[in-house]
PDB file of C-alpha atoms and ligand atoms in Angstrom:
ATOM      1  CA  MET E  17      -2.323  50.145   9.327  1.00  0.00           C
ATOM      2  CA  VAL E  18      -1.395  50.628   5.596  1.00  0.00           C
ATOM      3  CA  GLN E  19       1.890  48.293   6.357  1.00  0.00           C
ATOM      4  CA  THR E  20       0.469  45.836   8.020  1.00  0.00           C
ATOM      5  CA  LEU E  21      -2.283  45.255   5.554  1.00  0.00           C
ATOM      6  CA  THR E  22       0.277  45.151   2.921  1.00  0.00           C
ATOM      7  CA  SER E  23       1.697  42.643   5.220  1.00  0.00           C
ATOM      8  CA  LEU E  24      -1.000  40.435   5.197  1.00  0.00           C
ATOM      9  CA  ALA E  25      -1.600  40.507   1.530  1.00  0.00           C
ATOM     10  CA  ALA E  26       1.547  39.106   1.162  1.00  0.00           C
ATOM     11  CA  ILE E  27       1.232  36.492   3.547  1.00  0.00           C
ATOM     12  CA  ARG E  28      -1.333  35.111   1.712  1.00  0.00           C
ATOM     13  CA  TRP E  29       0.500  35.645  -1.546  1.00  0.00           C
ATOM     14  CA  LEU E  30       3.075  33.500  -0.069  1.00  0.00           C
ATOM     15  CA  SER E  31       0.523  31.066   1.035  1.00  0.00           C
ATOM     16  CA  ALA E  32      -1.200  31.078  -1.992  1.00  0.00           C
ATOM     17  CA  CYS E  33       2.413  30.786  -3.868  1.00  0.00           C
ATOM     18  CA  GLY E  34       3.336  27.749  -1.284  1.00  0.00           C
ATOM     19  CA  GLN E  35      -0.152  25.843  -1.491  1.00  0.00           C
ATOM     20  CA  ASP E  36       0.411  26.318  -5.800  1.00  0.00           C
ATOM     21  CA  ALA E  37       4.049  24.968  -5.150  1.00  0.00           C
ATOM     22  CA  PHE E  38       3.162  21.799  -3.027  1.00  0.00           C
ATOM     23  CA  ASP E  39      -0.297  21.120  -5.782  1.00  0.00           C
ATOM     24  CA  SER E  40       1.923  21.067  -8.869  1.00  0.00           C
ATOM     25  CA  GLU E  41       4.419  18.632  -7.375  1.00  0.00           C
ATOM     26  CA  MET E  42       1.832  16.560  -5.449  1.00  0.00           C
ATOM     27  CA  ARG E  43       0.382  16.083  -9.207  1.00  0.00           C
ATOM     28  CA  ASP E  44       3.522  15.224 -10.840  1.00  0.00           C
ATOM     29  CA  TRP E  45       4.244  12.582  -8.407  1.00  0.00           C
ATOM     30  CA  LEU E  46       0.939  10.845  -9.611  1.00  0.00           C
ATOM     31  CA  LEU E  47       2.029  11.262 -13.047  1.00  0.00           C
ATOM     32  CA  GLU E  48       4.810   9.906 -12.071  1.00  0.00           C
ATOM     33  CA  LEU E  49       3.245   6.700 -10.460  1.00  0.00           C
ATOM     34  CA  ASP E  50       0.863   6.759 -12.983  1.00  0.00           C
ATOM     35  CA  ALA E  51       3.934   5.991 -15.606  1.00  0.00           C
ATOM     36  CA  LEU E  52       5.872   3.375 -13.719  1.00  0.00           C
ATOM     37  CA  SER E  53       2.518   1.478 -13.086  1.00  0.00           C
ATOM     38  CA  LEU E  54       2.119   1.594 -16.623  1.00  0.00           C
ATOM     39  CA  ASP E  55       5.438   0.985 -17.520  1.00  0.00           C
ATOM     40  CA  ILE E  56       5.437  -2.429 -15.729  1.00  0.00           C
ATOM     41  CA  LYS E  57       1.980  -3.254 -16.921  1.00  0.00           C
ATOM     42  CA  GLU E  58       3.599  -3.152 -20.395  1.00  0.00           C
ATOM     43  CA  THR E  59       6.290  -4.422 -19.620  1.00  0.00           C
ATOM     44  CA  ARG E  60       9.111  -1.683 -20.315  1.00  0.00           C
ATOM     45  CA  THR E  61       9.382  -2.111 -16.809  1.00  0.00           C
ATOM     46  CA  PRO E  62      10.550  -5.190 -15.197  1.00  0.00           C
ATOM     47  CA  GLN E  63       8.516  -6.318 -11.892  1.00  0.00           C
ATOM     48  CA  SER E  64      12.108  -6.242  -9.710  1.00  0.00           C
ATOM     49  CA  ASP E  65      11.942  -2.753 -10.254  1.00  0.00           C
ATOM     50  CA  TRP E  66       9.079  -2.006  -8.655  1.00  0.00           C
ATOM     51  CA  HIS E  67      10.637  -2.340  -5.152  1.00  0.00           C
ATOM     52  CA  ALA E  68      13.207   0.506  -5.129  1.00  0.00           C
ATOM     53  CA  ALA E  69      11.188   2.880  -7.836  1.00  0.00           C
ATOM     54  CA  VAL E  70       7.768   3.025  -5.516  1.00  0.00           C
ATOM     55  CA  GLU E  71       9.848   2.637  -2.098  1.00  0.00           C
ATOM     56  CA  GLU E  72      11.566   6.024  -3.203  1.00  0.00           C
ATOM     57  CA  MET E  73       8.713   7.615  -4.378  1.00  0.00           C
ATOM     58  CA  LEU E  74       6.755   6.900  -1.429  1.00  0.00           C
ATOM     59  CA  SER E  75       9.675   8.257   1.223  1.00  0.00           C
ATOM     60  CA  ARG E  76      10.215  11.699  -0.697  1.00  0.00           C
ATOM     61  CA  PHE E  77       7.847  13.286   1.196  1.00  0.00           C
ATOM     62  CA  GLU E  78       7.087  14.111   4.916  1.00  0.00           C
ATOM     63  CA  LEU E  79       4.495  12.520   5.970  1.00  0.00           C
ATOM     64  CA  SER E  80       2.280  15.531   6.797  1.00  0.00           C
ATOM     65  CA  GLU E  81       2.906  16.028   3.127  1.00  0.00           C
ATOM     66  CA  VAL E  82       1.300  12.228   2.090  1.00  0.00           C
ATOM     67  CA  PHE E  83      -2.050  13.200   4.869  1.00  0.00           C
ATOM     68  CA  GLU E  84      -2.454  16.243   2.851  1.00  0.00           C
ATOM     69  CA  LEU E  85      -2.384  14.145  -0.536  1.00  0.00           C
ATOM     70  CA  ILE E  86      -4.607  11.485   0.442  1.00  0.00           C
ATOM     71  CA  ASP E  87      -6.631  13.910   3.016  1.00  0.00           C
ATOM     72  CA  PHE E  88      -6.190  11.480   5.408  1.00  0.00           C
ATOM     73  CA  GLU E  89      -8.497  13.722   7.944  1.00  0.00           C
ATOM     74  CA  GLN E  90     -11.644  13.231   5.497  1.00  0.00           C
ATOM     75  CA  ILE E  91     -10.524   9.816   5.291  1.00  0.00           C
ATOM     76  CA  ARG E  92     -10.909   9.472   8.861  1.00  0.00           C
ATOM     77  CA  LYS E  93     -13.746  11.006   9.477  1.00  0.00           C
ATOM     78  CA  ASP E  94     -15.299   8.696   7.173  1.00  0.00           C
ATOM     79  CA  THR E  95     -14.018   5.099   8.113  1.00  0.00           C
ATOM     80  CA  THR E  96     -15.264   2.743  10.170  1.00  0.00           C
ATOM     81  CA  LEU E  97     -12.579   0.227  11.611  1.00  0.00           C
ATOM     82  CA  PRO E  98     -14.289  -3.510  11.697  1.00  0.00           C
ATOM     83  CA  ASP E  99     -13.973  -5.584  14.313  1.00  0.00           C
ATOM     84  CA  ASN E 100     -12.830  -8.220  12.332  1.00  0.00           C
ATOM     85  CA  GLY E 101     -10.131  -7.978   9.612  1.00  0.00           C
ATOM     86  CA  ALA E 102      -9.264  -3.926   8.330  1.00  0.00           C
ATOM     87  CA  ALA E 103     -11.637  -1.591   6.199  1.00  0.00           C
ATOM     88  CA  LYS E 104     -10.776  -0.118   2.638  1.00  0.00           C
ATOM     89  CA  THR E 105     -11.458   3.180   1.843  1.00  0.00           C
ATOM     90  CA  LYS E 106     -10.074   4.944  -2.257  1.00  0.00           C
ATOM     91  CA  ILE E 107      -8.612   7.874  -1.937  1.00  0.00           C
ATOM     92  CA  ASP E 108      -9.915  10.287  -3.692  1.00  0.00           C
ATOM     93  CA  PHE E 109      -6.996  12.798  -5.547  1.00  0.00           C
ATOM     94  CA  SER E 110      -9.906  15.398  -6.945  1.00  0.00           C
ATOM     95  CA  HIS E 111      -9.073  17.562  -4.337  1.00  0.00           C
ATOM     96  CA  ILE E 112      -5.750  18.051  -6.197  1.00  0.00           C
ATOM     97  CA  PRO E 113      -5.952  20.335  -9.166  1.00  0.00           C
ATOM     98  CA  GLY E 114      -5.089  18.854 -11.822  1.00  0.00           C
ATOM     99  CA  ALA E 115      -4.568  14.850 -10.899  1.00  0.00           C
ATOM    100  CA  PRO E 116      -5.695  12.484 -13.432  1.00  0.00           C
ATOM    101  CA  ALA E 117      -9.119  11.195 -13.303  1.00  0.00           C
ATOM    102  CA  ASP E 118      -8.321   7.782 -14.571  1.00  0.00           C
ATOM    103  CA  LEU E 119      -4.858   5.841 -12.693  1.00  0.00           C
ATOM    104  CA  ALA E 120      -3.505   2.989 -13.368  1.00  0.00           C
ATOM    105  CA  PHE E 121      -2.199   1.755 -10.044  1.00  0.00           C
ATOM    106  CA  VAL E 122      -5.009   1.591  -7.122  1.00  0.00           C
ATOM    107  CA  HIS E 123      -4.875   3.783  -4.656  1.00  0.00           C
ATOM    108  CA  GLN E 124      -6.632   3.179  -1.173  1.00  0.00           C
ATOM    109  CA  VAL E 125      -5.793   3.133   2.722  1.00  0.00           C
ATOM    110  CA  PHE E 126      -6.135  -0.041   5.193  1.00  0.00           C
ATOM    111  CA  ALA E 127      -7.407   0.845   8.257  1.00  0.00           C
ATOM    112  CA  MET E 128      -7.820  -1.719  11.491  1.00  0.00           C
ATOM    113  CA  ASP E 129      -8.162  -1.422  14.986  1.00  0.00           C
ATOM    114  CA  SER E 130      -5.680  -2.572  17.928  1.00  0.00           C
ATOM    115  CA  GLY E 131      -5.214  -6.480  16.982  1.00  0.00           C
ATOM    116  CA  ARG E 132      -6.837  -6.468  14.039  1.00  0.00           C
ATOM    117  CA  ALA E 133      -4.803  -7.327  10.173  1.00  0.00           C
ATOM    118  CA  VAL E 134      -4.762  -7.072   6.704  1.00  0.00           C
ATOM    119  CA  VAL E 135      -4.575 -11.025   6.469  1.00  0.00           C
ATOM    120  CA  PRO E 136      -1.797 -13.258   5.199  1.00  0.00           C
ATOM    121  CA  HIS E 137      -2.280 -13.416   1.329  1.00  0.00           C
ATOM    122  CA  GLY E 138      -0.394 -13.734  -1.384  1.00  0.00           C
ATOM    123  CA  HIS E 139      -1.166 -12.157  -4.714  1.00  0.00           C
ATOM    124  CA  ASN E 140      -1.178 -13.033  -9.026  1.00  0.00           C
ATOM    125  CA  ASN E 141      -0.447 -10.958 -11.690  1.00  0.00           C
ATOM    126  CA  MET E 142       0.189  -7.861  -9.086  1.00  0.00           C
ATOM    127  CA  VAL E 143       2.579  -5.569  -7.807  1.00  0.00           C
ATOM    128  CA  SER E 144       2.128  -3.432  -4.404  1.00  0.00           C
ATOM    129  CA  ALA E 145       3.201  -1.055  -0.986  1.00  0.00           C
ATOM    130  CA  PHE E 146       2.423  -0.286   1.599  1.00  0.00           C
ATOM    131  CA  LEU E 147       3.206   3.262   3.412  1.00  0.00           C
ATOM    132  CA  VAL E 148       2.319   3.325   7.357  1.00  0.00           C
ATOM    133  CA  LEU E 149       0.622   6.078   8.307  1.00  0.00           C
ATOM    134  CA  GLU E 150      -0.375   5.501  11.747  1.00  0.00           C
ATOM    135  CA  GLY E 151      -0.355   2.990  14.315  1.00  0.00           C
ATOM    136  CA  LYS E 152       2.107   0.287  15.302  1.00  0.00           C
ATOM    137  CA  PHE E 153       2.047  -3.116  13.435  1.00  0.00           C
ATOM    138  CA  THR E 154       4.209  -6.319  12.607  1.00  0.00           C
ATOM    139  CA  GLY E 155       4.762  -7.022   9.531  1.00  0.00           C
ATOM    140  CA  ARG E 156       5.963  -9.959   7.979  1.00  0.00           C
ATOM    141  CA  HIS E 157       6.344 -10.682   4.133  1.00  0.00           C
ATOM    142  CA  TYR E 158       7.513 -14.495   2.726  1.00  0.00           C
ATOM    143  CA  ASP E 159       8.435 -15.980  -0.785  1.00  0.00           C
ATOM    144  CA  ARG E 160       6.398 -17.217  -2.502  1.00  0.00           C
ATOM    145  CA  VAL E 161       8.426 -20.681  -3.940  1.00  0.00           C
ATOM    146  CA  GLU E 162       6.384 -23.392  -5.236  1.00  0.00           C
ATOM    147  CA  ASP E 163       2.494 -23.064  -5.750  1.00  0.00           C
ATOM    148  CA  GLN E 164       0.454 -26.288  -5.027  1.00  0.00           C
ATOM    149  CA  GLU E 165      -2.650 -27.840  -5.420  1.00  0.00           C
ATOM    150  CA  ASP E 166      -3.499 -27.105  -1.583  1.00  0.00           C
ATOM    151  CA  HIS E 167      -0.200 -25.774  -0.264  1.00  0.00           C
ATOM    152  CA  ILE E 168       2.087 -23.111  -1.383  1.00  0.00           C
ATOM    153  CA  ILE E 169       5.587 -23.097  -0.306  1.00  0.00           C
ATOM    154  CA  ILE E 170       6.599 -20.059   1.359  1.00  0.00           C
ATOM    155  CA  THR E 171      10.044 -18.677   2.874  1.00  0.00           C
ATOM    156  CA  PRO E 172       9.908 -15.916   5.323  1.00  0.00           C
ATOM    157  CA  THR E 173      11.942 -12.311   3.948  1.00  0.00           C
ATOM    158  CA  ILE E 174      10.243 -10.146   6.443  1.00  0.00           C
ATOM    159  CA  ASP E 175       9.632 -10.147  10.187  1.00  0.00           C
ATOM    160  CA  ASP E 176       9.473  -6.838  11.687  1.00  0.00           C
ATOM    161  CA  ALA E 177       8.146  -4.098  13.511  1.00  0.00           C
ATOM    162  CA  PHE E 178       6.490  -0.898  11.549  1.00  0.00           C
ATOM    163  CA  GLY E 179       5.829   2.830  12.377  1.00  0.00           C
ATOM    164  CA  PRO E 180       4.630   5.593  10.510  1.00  0.00           C
ATOM    165  CA  GLY E 181       6.836   5.926   7.461  1.00  0.00           C
ATOM    166  CA  GLY E 182       7.503   2.306   6.952  1.00  0.00           C
ATOM    167  CA  ILE E 183       7.254   1.099   3.605  1.00  0.00           C
ATOM    168  CA  THR E 184       7.332  -2.283   2.542  1.00  0.00           C
ATOM    169  CA  THR E 185       6.730  -3.593  -1.261  1.00  0.00           C
ATOM    170  CA  LEU E 186       5.921  -7.043  -3.155  1.00  0.00           C
ATOM    171  CA  SER E 187       6.204  -8.241  -6.530  1.00  0.00           C
ATOM    172  CA  ASP E 188       5.385 -11.607  -8.502  1.00  0.00           C
ATOM    173  CA  ASP E 189       8.980 -12.203  -7.943  1.00  0.00           C
ATOM    174  CA  GLN E 190       9.912 -11.415  -4.040  1.00  0.00           C
ATOM    175  CA  ASP E 191       8.041 -10.884  -0.806  1.00  0.00           C
ATOM    176  CA  ASN E 192       4.607 -11.492  -2.106  1.00  0.00           C
ATOM    177  CA  VAL E 193       3.009 -13.043   0.364  1.00  0.00           C
ATOM    178  CA  HIS E 194       1.952 -10.159   2.976  1.00  0.00           C
ATOM    179  CA  TRP E 195       0.659  -9.770   6.313  1.00  0.00           C
ATOM    180  CA  PHE E 196       0.175  -6.728   9.025  1.00  0.00           C
ATOM    181  CA  ARG E 197      -0.713  -6.506  12.465  1.00  0.00           C
ATOM    182  CA  ALA E 198      -1.785  -3.196  13.960  1.00  0.00           C
ATOM    183  CA  ASP E 199       0.234  -4.098  17.281  1.00  0.00           C
ATOM    184  CA  GLU E 200      -1.325   0.070  18.693  1.00  0.00           C
ATOM    185  CA  GLY E 201      -3.825   1.434  17.125  1.00  0.00           C
ATOM    186  CA  PRO E 202      -6.065   2.267  15.420  1.00  0.00           C
ATOM    187  CA  GLY E 203      -3.647   1.619  12.765  1.00  0.00           C
ATOM    188  CA  TYR E 204      -3.175   2.841   8.979  1.00  0.00           C
ATOM    189  CA  LEU E 205      -1.568   2.102   5.735  1.00  0.00           C
ATOM    190  CA  PHE E 206      -1.463   3.505   2.583  1.00  0.00           C
ATOM    191  CA  ASN E 207      -1.864   1.074  -0.264  1.00  0.00           C
ATOM    192  CA  VAL E 208      -0.774   1.210  -4.002  1.00  0.00           C
ATOM    193  CA  HIS E 209      -0.971  -1.549  -6.547  1.00  0.00           C
ATOM    194  CA  VAL E 210      -1.127  -2.358  -9.988  1.00  0.00           C
ATOM    195  CA  ARG E 211      -2.896  -5.055 -11.152  1.00  0.00           C
ATOM    196  CA  ASP E 212      -3.003  -7.405 -14.364  1.00  0.00           C
ATOM    197  CA  VAL E 213       0.699  -6.958 -14.290  1.00  0.00           C
ATOM    198  CA  VAL E 214       1.701  -9.544 -16.635  1.00  0.00           C
ATOM    199  CA  PRO E 215      -0.278  -9.282 -20.044  1.00  0.00           C
ATOM    200  CA  ASP E 216      -1.940 -12.583 -21.339  1.00  0.00           C
ATOM    201  CA  SER E 217      -1.281 -14.238 -17.835  1.00  0.00           C
ATOM    202  CA  GLU E 218      -3.994 -17.076 -16.469  1.00  0.00           C
ATOM    203  CA  LEU E 219      -3.713 -15.883 -13.270  1.00  0.00           C
ATOM    204  CA  SER E 220      -6.952 -13.450 -12.228  1.00  0.00           C
ATOM    205  CA  THR E 221      -5.548 -10.622 -10.108  1.00  0.00           C
ATOM    206  CA  GLY E 222      -6.500 -10.944  -6.891  1.00  0.00           C
ATOM    207  CA  ARG E 223      -5.422 -12.310  -3.131  1.00  0.00           C
ATOM    208  CA  VAL E 224      -4.628 -15.809  -2.434  1.00  0.00           C
ATOM    209  CA  TYR E 225      -5.185 -16.621   1.037  1.00  0.00           C
ATOM    210  CA  LEU E 226      -3.219 -19.049   3.239  1.00  0.00           C
ATOM    211  CA  ASP E 227      -1.826 -20.376   6.639  1.00  0.00           C
ATOM    212  CA  PRO E 228       1.873 -18.768   7.114  1.00  0.00           C
ATOM    213  CA  ASN E 229       2.108 -20.622  10.268  1.00  0.00           C
ATOM    214  CA  GLY E 230       2.134 -23.847   8.394  1.00  0.00           C
ATOM    215  CA  GLU E 231       4.700 -27.217   8.533  1.00  0.00           C
ATOM    216  CA  ASP E 232       7.964 -26.352   8.663  1.00  0.00           C
ATOM    217  CA  ILE E 233      10.096 -28.469   5.899  1.00  0.00           C
ATOM    218  CA  GLY E 234      13.614 -27.482   6.311  1.00  0.00           C
ATOM    219  CA  ASN E 235      15.486 -24.930   4.797  1.00  0.00           C
ATOM    220  CA  GLY E 236      13.998 -22.043   5.717  1.00  0.00           C
ATOM    221  CA  MET E 237      10.195 -23.387   3.763  1.00  0.00           C
ATOM    222  CA  ILE E 238       6.980 -23.296   5.080  1.00  0.00           C
ATOM    223  CA  ARG E 239       4.014 -25.719   3.093  1.00  0.00           C
ATOM    224  CA  ALA E 240       1.305 -23.613   4.131  1.00  0.00           C
ATOM    225  CA  PRO E 241      -1.752 -24.600   3.255  1.00  0.00           C
ATOM    226  CA  ARG E 242      -4.313 -22.502   1.119  1.00  0.00           C
ATOM    227  CA  ILE E 243      -7.158 -21.388   2.976  1.00  0.00           C
ATOM    228  CA  SER E 244     -10.528 -19.831   2.792  1.00  0.00           C
ATOM    229  CA  TYR E 245     -11.137 -16.086   3.148  1.00  0.00           C
ATOM    230  CA  ALA E 246     -13.433 -16.569   5.857  1.00  0.00           C
ATOM    231  CA  ASP E 247     -11.074 -19.146   7.735  1.00  0.00           C
ATOM    232  CA  ALA E 248      -7.934 -16.242   7.329  1.00  0.00           C
ATOM    233  CA  HIS E 249     -10.086 -13.654   8.621  1.00  0.00           C
ATOM    234  CA  ALA E 250     -11.301 -16.043  12.053  1.00  0.00           C
ATOM    235  CA  LEU E 251      -7.548 -17.009  12.597  1.00  0.00           C
ATOM    236  CA  TYR E 252      -5.518 -13.696  11.603  1.00  0.00           C
ATOM    237  CA  GLY E 253      -8.352 -10.976  10.868  1.00  0.00           C
TER     238      GLY E 253
HETATM  239 FE1  LIG F  29      -2.423  -7.728  -0.811  1.00  0.00          FE
END
């Protein structure tokens, strides 16, 4: 009996040590992504370095560990899937002991039903990344070649199927337009992004909606009309 109690105490102790190690690793991960985000905002790191750096960070852990980091079960309970488009839920890292209260990157989960989408849009003055948590998606990205008054010239760069663990990234310079449609839902995407990454930019951070099914103008380029949020959701949400 004494031996059994001693063994149980040892298991509890080992399990507490395991949790401490996990919490410490997650806190360090948050601090590392915070530092990368600040470096990009303050131009110590070029936007071109964001893609590989954040992809490595997002693929460092098993998905089950990412679920624990973001408290995915709670997010799932708190989120109502909308009839059109995707719901956005902020992630609360306060359950990770020592997690910084203020982070230089935005952290959220997009959730959508089957057939619904994060509609096609580009970004100004921002770097961003998606990690598929659950569901099967068609993910598309485009390079933003030229901004015109009523159109944006784009060229397709990614058009692929993405399942859990799939990652894509974007910056002002590369793969700037993205569009994720949940083919088998519910679909959940972990998103991190950094706003205002170009000091003194006159372009406010935010979405630029466009219709990628525009005019084929040759050389792999599309003349995509700029459209409204409402039209983007009517067409693709
Ligand atoms: Fe976006």
